Amino acid sequence: MSNNLSKEFNIRDYLREDLMPHFLCPGCGHGIALRALLQAVHELEISKDQLAIVSGIGCSGRVGAYIDANTFHVTHGRPLAFATGLALARPDLEVVVITGDGDSLAIGGNHLIHACRRNLKMTCMMLNNEVYGMTGGQASPTTSQTRYTTTSPKGSIEPVFDACKLAEAAGAGFVGREVTLQMPSLKNLLKKCLQYDGFSFLEVISDCTEIFGRKNQLGTSPEMILNQKSSMRPDSYGNIVDEPFRPNFMKTGVLALNERPEYSATYRQHVARQLKSKEKK
Amino acid sequence: MKEIQIRLSGTGGQGLQLSAKMLAESLIQEGCQIAQSQSYEPTSRGGLSRADLVIGDEIPDYPLVTNLSALLIMDQLAAHASTDLIQPGGLVITDSKRVEDPPKGDFNLHALPLTETALKLGSARVANIIALGAMITLRDICKPAALESAVRRNAPRAFLELNIEALKTGFEMATKLS
Amino acid sequence: MSIKYQNLQGNHACALGAIAAGCRFFAGYPITPSSEIAERMSLELPKHEGVFIQMEDEIASMGAILGASMGGVKAMTATSGPGFSLKQENIGYAAGAEIPCVIANVMRGGPSTGMPTRPAQSDLMQARWGSHGGHPLIVITPGSVREIFDETVRAFQLSEKIRTPVIVLYDEVLGHLVETLPLSGAAHKITERKWADESPETFMPYAETTDLIPPMPRPGDGYRTHTTGLTHAEDGFPTQNPETVVKAMKRMLDKFELHQSEIESYETVCCEDAEVLVMTVGISARAAKHAVKTARQEGIKAGLFRPITLWPFPEKAFKKIISKVKTVVVPEMNTGQLSLEMERLCPKKTKIKSINRIDGEAIAPKEILSLLQSVAKK
């Protein structure tokens, strides 16, 4: 199968256009992340036939279906578990997991930390929009304190997860973060993820404009995305109770890079050794 | 052959499951077919433990014991748990040291110094092997040579000689009785 | 040539059956009384260049085998009661997206953590109805160590052919039972999945083929299809169109109906003229067989009907036998699950008598025999 790769990146080569118009709300950051991913795939000349996208449930989970590749839309929180089986059974595939803050930090949190620990080659792109968008805007593990959601009507009081610190502490070989405003940088980070020989985790700060933004009066979509860089994006990861809207101090870029043995290769070497010692006997 | 049912009972960690495995291996060498079952509690050491064998020319319809031809009791904890299942005239071997209050009924009871003898040989852990040796001598279950080769295959290498000695001690202990 | 024999444990037989059937991926999580399946797989799979992985939990194990299966590798997991509950959502995914997979559930006493080392037969209904949403699947209930081996092989064959999860369901007694079996070198039929081989441009991953089982697209072969747990159309993409949704479910149900003769499996003992029929599975059926044979020696017209494929229930075969039967005896190690099925299938005039044990002990032959004797006296 030819992939009809034209030299210049044309997103249409990578989308299932039959499915358009897509279901994302106007201003949603997920589309930007999708474009960045596809451009990274294009620039690395990864074959669409070899690309396997595994996604969970939620707005993030639906993004995968628009990609013209082998796409698996699985159960809530479990894309990393499915992807672990797929990547181990088929090391020839390029496995990318698209997940969300609820999908991978709440219901699927266990799979995230163990995927980080194992270091099986795959890219995990977590779209963090601070909210359960698809179910109507409930609080997630990354909803900043004081923010309004349909399940924190008087403002959230729960501390939040720093997904990147979590991933790094759990042993992920590659950890990065970027905002959707910085599209070229996001694309370059995704390229690094795809090239990394192990488990790479990328948190993408993406805006839920229609539900979360509106509820918290964060402004129009363009205002929200610009605020990712300037003053209004809350530092989700500090103690912000006293000073809820501090300028954004979140670190972006490559946050951790460790050379660790890739799990699939380690497993296969382990098996080869066993077979060899059996032959000797 | 007529179906034979055996139970080895005691507490977890006494080597009963391994003993049953060794007996089962010797039996298939002699052309029998067996069903071996177990019962244990969720602790690796201590707690009631039993290993059962149903032996015949073919695999039995019902694989669990219902009518014991031979019963080994290695601990007081197991002393009265199987009394209802012993067939009239059946063989019951108890450890004279660890079973103070043995079951009473219409069967041939032998209280043998299993643990005491094992300690004299060097380790209480071979009491089960002495018991196996005694049991197959008192009730014709399988040939001593078949059991000896099964013990040789399954015993930890470092303790192989000790296990063989224990088995032979078991044979002798029973021979003296009969 | 004399046949050599070995003593094999039920759980090990399950693992070896899987290997013989071509299983090359196992993901599991430790749980009593099924752990020996995972332990044996961790030894055997490397010898066949397969993958064994111990996952972080039961849900992940189920997810991982589905990932492997979607990648084209025959895959299995094994568990027991609590773990089986946790796997249900992903079992439903496998049913809905038609992903072949085999799940062994070694039943222990419940509810909840229950009695981890004691047997029960309390997941018979959960195996059929455990996952939400309503869907068909296959549940096989072997009755001996030999049968655990053979039926695990058949579970893979059915799963791959019919594109469905297949559950191999047996109790702790059978899981830990060691029985003598011939050491056979006989090769088992490895069912190859029907792979898509038509043009990717026109390929529909859930097309209504004549056998009602659409071929699967293998990732990497150029099909680039979409697989989802959402209700989907023939092209694999989500839809909530009522007609399409109903049509898709109907194909799935019809698929089982069309291939029923292959799915169906049962054993009958002395059923020809039986007036009192024992109906049960697993270890309880072993006790029943003993009781029925003894009852026959006493002149009681007793018989045994033992489903080997429990779900879908071998309804036609059972109905042929039941017409002449006056009383059905249902021994089971739960509070009455198979007896519900008997109430559904037996004519109104048939008496149904249950024997239920929930104390972590197997039902003994004499319990069944004494009921057969008292039924015969009346």
Short mmCIF file of C-alpha atoms in Angstrom, two decimals, chain A:
data_model
loop_
_atom_site.label_atom_id
_atom_site.label_comp_id
_atom_site.label_asym_id
_atom_site.label_seq_id
_atom_site.Cartn_x
_atom_site.Cartn_y
_atom_site.Cartn_z
CA MET A 1 0.00 0.00 0.00
CA SER A 2 1.26 3.39 -0.91
CA ASN A 3 0.73 6.07 1.63
CA ASN A 4 0.64 8.83 -1.01
CA LEU A 5 3.13 10.81 0.98
CA SER A 6 3.49 14.16 -0.66
CA LYS A 7 6.60 16.02 0.27
CA GLU A 8 4.76 18.93 1.82
CA PHE A 9 2.64 18.11 4.81
CA ASN A 10 -1.01 18.06 3.88
CA ILE A 11 -3.21 17.13 6.80
CA ARG A 12 -5.81 15.72 4.41
CA ASP A 13 -3.43 12.86 3.61
CA TYR A 14 -3.76 11.74 7.20
CA LEU A 15 -7.40 12.32 7.99
CA ARG A 16 -10.49 10.28 7.35
CA GLU A 17 -12.26 13.03 5.52
CA ASP A 18 -15.46 11.01 5.26
CA LEU A 19 -15.91 11.61 8.97
CA MET A 20 -15.82 15.41 8.66
CA PRO A 21 -17.14 17.64 10.07
CA HIS A 22 -15.48 16.49 13.28
CA PHE A 23 -17.27 16.62 16.59
CA LEU A 24 -14.86 18.85 18.53
CA CYS A 25 -16.24 22.19 19.78
CA PRO A 26 -15.03 25.41 18.19
CA GLY A 27 -11.86 26.51 19.95
CA CYS A 28 -11.07 23.10 21.41
CA GLY A 29 -7.34 22.55 21.72
CA HIS A 30 -7.50 18.85 20.80
CA GLY A 31 -7.56 19.59 17.06
CA ILE A 32 -4.25 21.43 17.36
CA ALA A 33 -2.71 18.47 19.14
CA LEU A 34 -4.06 16.18 16.42
CA ARG A 35 -2.48 18.30 13.72
CA ALA A 36 0.84 18.39 15.56
CA LEU A 37 0.82 14.60 15.88
CA LEU A 38 0.04 14.06 12.20
CA GLN A 39 2.72 16.50 11.12
CA ALA A 40 5.25 14.72 13.34
CA VAL A 41 4.22 11.39 11.78
CA HIS A 42 4.62 12.91 8.33
CA GLU A 43 8.04 14.40 9.00
CA LEU A 44 9.31 11.11 10.41
CA GLU A 45 7.85 9.31 7.37
CA ILE A 46 6.00 6.83 9.55
CA SER A 47 3.76 4.67 7.36
CA LYS A 48 0.06 5.06 8.08
CA ASP A 49 -0.26 1.29 7.67
CA GLN A 50 2.19 0.75 10.52
CA LEU A 51 0.71 3.44 12.73
CA ALA A 52 -1.61 2.17 15.48
CA ILE A 53 -3.57 4.71 17.48
CA VAL A 54 -5.11 3.51 20.73
CA SER A 55 -7.41 5.86 22.58
CA GLY A 56 -9.76 5.71 25.53
CA ILE A 57 -13.02 7.42 26.39
CA GLY A 58 -13.74 11.13 26.45
CA CYS A 59 -13.10 13.97 24.02
CA SER A 60 -9.46 12.84 23.75
CA GLY A 61 -10.58 9.32 22.98
CA ARG A 62 -12.64 10.41 20.00
CA VAL A 63 -9.75 12.21 18.34
CA GLY A 64 -8.13 8.96 17.21
CA ALA A 65 -10.97 8.01 14.90
CA TYR A 66 -10.16 10.91 12.54
CA ILE A 67 -6.70 9.53 11.81
CA ASP A 68 -6.35 7.42 8.67
CA ALA A 69 -4.41 4.62 10.39
CA ASN A 70 -5.12 1.49 12.43
CA THR A 71 -7.28 3.04 15.12
CA PHE A 72 -8.55 1.40 18.29
CA HIS A 73 -11.05 3.21 20.45
CA VAL A 74 -11.12 1.14 23.62
CA THR A 75 -12.63 1.28 27.12
CA HIS A 76 -12.38 4.17 29.57
CA GLY A 77 -8.94 4.48 31.13
CA ARG A 78 -7.57 1.37 29.44
CA PRO A 79 -5.83 2.48 26.25
CA LEU A 80 -2.39 1.95 27.82
CA ALA A 81 -3.35 -1.61 28.82
CA PHE A 82 -4.60 -2.41 25.31
CA ALA A 83 -1.56 -0.69 23.80
CA THR A 84 0.76 -2.75 26.00
CA GLY A 85 -0.68 -5.94 24.54
CA LEU A 86 -0.61 -4.58 21.01
CA ALA A 87 2.95 -3.25 21.20
CA LEU A 88 4.31 -6.45 22.78
CA ALA A 89 2.51 -8.68 20.28
CA ARG A 90 3.40 -6.48 17.31
CA PRO A 91 6.70 -4.69 17.88
CA ASP A 92 6.68 -3.72 14.19
CA LEU A 93 3.82 -1.26 14.75
CA GLU A 94 4.28 2.36 15.83
CA VAL A 95 1.91 2.60 18.78
CA VAL A 96 0.54 5.97 19.88
CA VAL A 97 -1.88 6.33 22.77
CA ILE A 98 -4.14 9.37 22.88
CA THR A 99 -5.64 9.84 26.30
CA GLY A 100 -7.04 12.53 28.54
CA ASP A 101 -6.58 13.75 32.10
CA GLY A 102 -9.57 11.77 33.36
CA ASP A 103 -8.76 8.73 31.22
CA SER A 104 -5.15 8.35 32.30
CA LEU A 105 -4.90 10.06 35.69
CA ALA A 106 -8.18 8.96 37.30
CA ILE A 107 -9.80 5.77 36.02
CA GLY A 108 -6.63 4.61 34.25
CA GLY A 109 -4.03 5.93 36.68
CA ASN A 110 -2.70 2.51 37.52
CA HIS A 111 -1.96 1.72 33.88
CA LEU A 112 -0.10 5.01 33.45
CA ILE A 113 2.34 4.46 36.30
CA HIS A 114 3.02 0.88 35.26
CA ALA A 115 3.47 1.81 31.61
CA CYS A 116 6.05 4.37 32.79
CA ARG A 117 7.77 1.72 34.91
CA ARG A 118 7.87 -0.91 32.15
CA ASN A 119 9.24 1.39 29.44
CA LEU A 120 7.64 -0.44 26.52
CA LYS A 121 8.06 1.54 23.30
CA MET A 122 5.03 3.71 22.64
CA THR A 123 4.06 7.35 22.72
CA CYS A 124 1.44 8.48 25.19
CA MET A 125 -0.07 11.87 24.41
CA MET A 126 -2.25 13.06 27.27
CA LEU A 127 -4.56 15.90 26.35
CA ASN A 128 -5.09 17.80 29.58
CA ASN A 129 -8.09 20.10 29.43
CA GLU A 130 -8.72 20.08 33.20
CA VAL A 131 -12.21 18.68 32.81
CA TYR A 132 -14.44 15.78 31.77
CA GLY A 133 -15.78 17.48 28.67
CA MET A 134 -17.73 14.69 27.03
CA THR A 135 -19.83 13.92 30.08
CA GLY A 136 -20.74 17.55 30.57
CA GLY A 137 -17.93 19.26 32.46
CA GLN A 138 -17.21 17.46 35.72
CA ALA A 139 -14.05 18.00 37.78
CA SER A 140 -10.99 15.94 36.84
CA PRO A 141 -7.74 15.18 38.69
CA THR A 142 -6.18 18.22 36.99
CA THR A 143 -8.99 20.71 37.63
CA SER A 144 -7.29 23.63 39.39
CA GLN A 145 -8.43 24.49 42.87
CA THR A 146 -11.17 27.14 42.95
CA ARG A 147 -12.30 26.28 39.40
CA TYR A 148 -15.99 25.74 38.77
CA THR A 149 -17.24 22.54 37.22
CA THR A 150 -20.59 20.74 37.30
CA THR A 151 -19.36 18.62 40.22
CA SER A 152 -17.53 21.48 41.96
CA PRO A 153 -20.28 24.12 41.71
CA LYS A 154 -18.68 26.26 44.44
CA GLY A 155 -15.15 25.83 43.20
CA SER A 156 -12.91 22.78 43.31
CA ILE A 157 -11.16 22.11 46.61
CA GLU A 158 -9.14 19.06 45.59
CA PRO A 159 -5.38 19.22 45.04
CA VAL A 160 -4.32 18.42 41.49
CA PHE A 161 -1.97 15.92 39.90
CA ASP A 162 1.22 16.99 38.21
CA ALA A 163 1.09 14.36 35.49
CA CYS A 164 4.67 14.95 34.38
CA LYS A 165 6.13 14.61 37.86
CA LEU A 166 4.05 11.48 38.30
CA ALA A 167 5.30 9.99 35.02
CA GLU A 168 8.90 10.86 35.79
CA ALA A 169 8.72 9.44 39.30
CA ALA A 170 7.17 6.26 37.94
CA GLY A 171 10.17 5.85 35.67
CA ALA A 172 9.06 7.10 32.26
CA GLY A 173 12.09 7.37 29.99
CA PHE A 174 10.86 10.49 28.24
CA VAL A 175 8.59 13.13 29.78
CA GLY A 176 7.51 16.36 28.13
CA ARG A 177 4.90 19.08 28.28
CA GLU A 178 3.69 21.67 25.84
CA VAL A 179 0.76 24.01 25.37
CA THR A 180 -1.36 24.01 22.22
CA LEU A 181 -0.40 27.62 21.60
CA GLN A 182 3.14 26.48 20.77
CA MET A 183 2.24 24.30 17.81
CA PRO A 184 5.74 23.98 16.23
CA SER A 185 7.29 23.16 19.57
CA LEU A 186 4.49 20.66 20.26
CA LYS A 187 5.14 18.96 16.93
CA ASN A 188 8.89 18.78 17.62
CA LEU A 189 8.27 17.29 21.04
CA LEU A 190 5.98 14.67 19.48
CA LYS A 191 8.73 13.83 17.01
CA LYS A 192 11.10 13.28 19.92
CA CYS A 193 8.50 11.08 21.58
CA LEU A 194 8.04 8.98 18.47
CA GLN A 195 11.79 8.61 18.06
CA TYR A 196 12.39 7.71 21.69
CA ASP A 197 13.10 4.01 22.18
CA GLY A 198 10.89 3.43 25.18
CA PHE A 199 7.81 4.85 26.83
CA SER A 200 7.38 8.55 26.15
CA PHE A 201 4.82 10.65 27.95
CA LEU A 202 3.72 14.03 26.67
CA GLU A 203 1.24 16.23 28.46
CA VAL A 204 -0.50 18.65 26.14
CA ILE A 205 -2.19 21.59 27.83
CA SER A 206 -5.33 21.92 25.77
CA ASP A 207 -8.26 24.27 26.30
CA CYS A 208 -11.84 23.20 26.84
CA THR A 209 -13.34 26.50 25.76
CA GLU A 210 -16.98 25.62 25.38
CA ILE A 211 -17.57 23.98 28.77
CA PHE A 212 -14.71 24.69 31.17
CA GLY A 213 -13.81 28.10 29.76
CA ARG A 214 -17.37 29.31 29.70
CA LYS A 215 -18.13 28.07 33.21
CA ASN A 216 -15.05 29.81 34.60
CA GLN A 217 -15.39 32.94 32.46
CA LEU A 218 -11.95 32.46 30.97
CA GLY A 219 -12.78 34.50 27.89
CA THR A 220 -13.17 33.68 24.22
CA SER A 221 -11.25 30.86 22.59
CA PRO A 222 -8.48 33.12 21.25
CA GLU A 223 -8.19 34.77 24.63
CA MET A 224 -7.91 31.43 26.34
CA ILE A 225 -5.22 30.09 24.06
CA LEU A 226 -3.20 33.29 24.36
CA ASN A 227 -3.49 33.11 28.12
CA GLN A 228 -1.69 29.76 28.02
CA LYS A 229 1.45 31.82 27.66
CA SER A 230 0.65 34.90 29.65
CA SER A 231 -1.02 35.58 32.92
CA MET A 232 -4.36 33.87 33.17
CA ARG A 233 -3.52 30.19 32.97
CA PRO A 234 -3.42 29.11 36.60
CA ASP A 235 -0.44 27.28 37.87
CA SER A 236 -2.33 24.10 38.47
CA TYR A 237 0.53 22.52 40.21
CA GLY A 238 1.32 24.83 43.07
CA ASN A 239 -0.57 25.70 46.18
CA ILE A 240 -2.84 28.28 44.67
CA VAL A 241 -5.43 28.66 47.35
CA ASP A 242 -4.07 32.02 48.51
CA GLU A 243 -3.23 33.28 45.08
CA PRO A 244 -5.48 31.53 42.61
CA PHE A 245 -4.52 33.20 39.33
CA ARG A 246 -0.79 33.51 39.37
CA PRO A 247 1.09 33.78 36.10
CA ASN A 248 1.84 30.51 34.44
CA PHE A 249 5.00 28.97 35.81
CA MET A 250 4.41 25.53 34.34
CA LYS A 251 7.55 24.18 32.78
CA THR A 252 7.29 23.06 29.18
CA GLY A 253 9.59 21.18 26.82
CA VAL A 254 11.52 18.03 27.62
CA LEU A 255 11.21 17.57 31.37
CA ALA A 256 12.93 14.21 31.77
CA LEU A 257 15.04 12.06 29.48
CA ASN A 258 16.58 8.84 30.73
CA GLU A 259 18.17 6.05 28.76
CA ARG A 260 16.53 2.91 30.06
CA PRO A 261 16.22 -0.55 28.50
CA GLU A 262 13.16 -0.77 26.27
CA TYR A 263 10.84 -3.50 27.57
CA SER A 264 9.95 -5.35 24.37
CA ALA A 265 13.61 -5.71 23.41
CA THR A 266 14.49 -6.79 26.95
CA TYR A 267 11.72 -9.39 26.88
CA ARG A 268 12.84 -10.79 23.54
CA GLN A 269 16.47 -11.01 24.66
CA HIS A 270 15.29 -12.79 27.81
CA VAL A 271 13.35 -15.31 25.68
CA ALA A 272 16.25 -15.78 23.25
CA ARG A 273 18.57 -16.60 26.16
CA GLN A 274 16.12 -19.21 27.43
CA LEU A 275 15.81 -20.80 23.99
CA LYS A 276 19.57 -20.85 23.59
CA SER A 277 20.15 -22.55 26.93
CA LYS A 278 17.46 -25.10 25.99
CA GLU A 279 19.30 -25.89 22.74
CA LYS A 280 22.50 -26.50 24.66
CA LYS A 281 20.75 -29.04 26.84
#
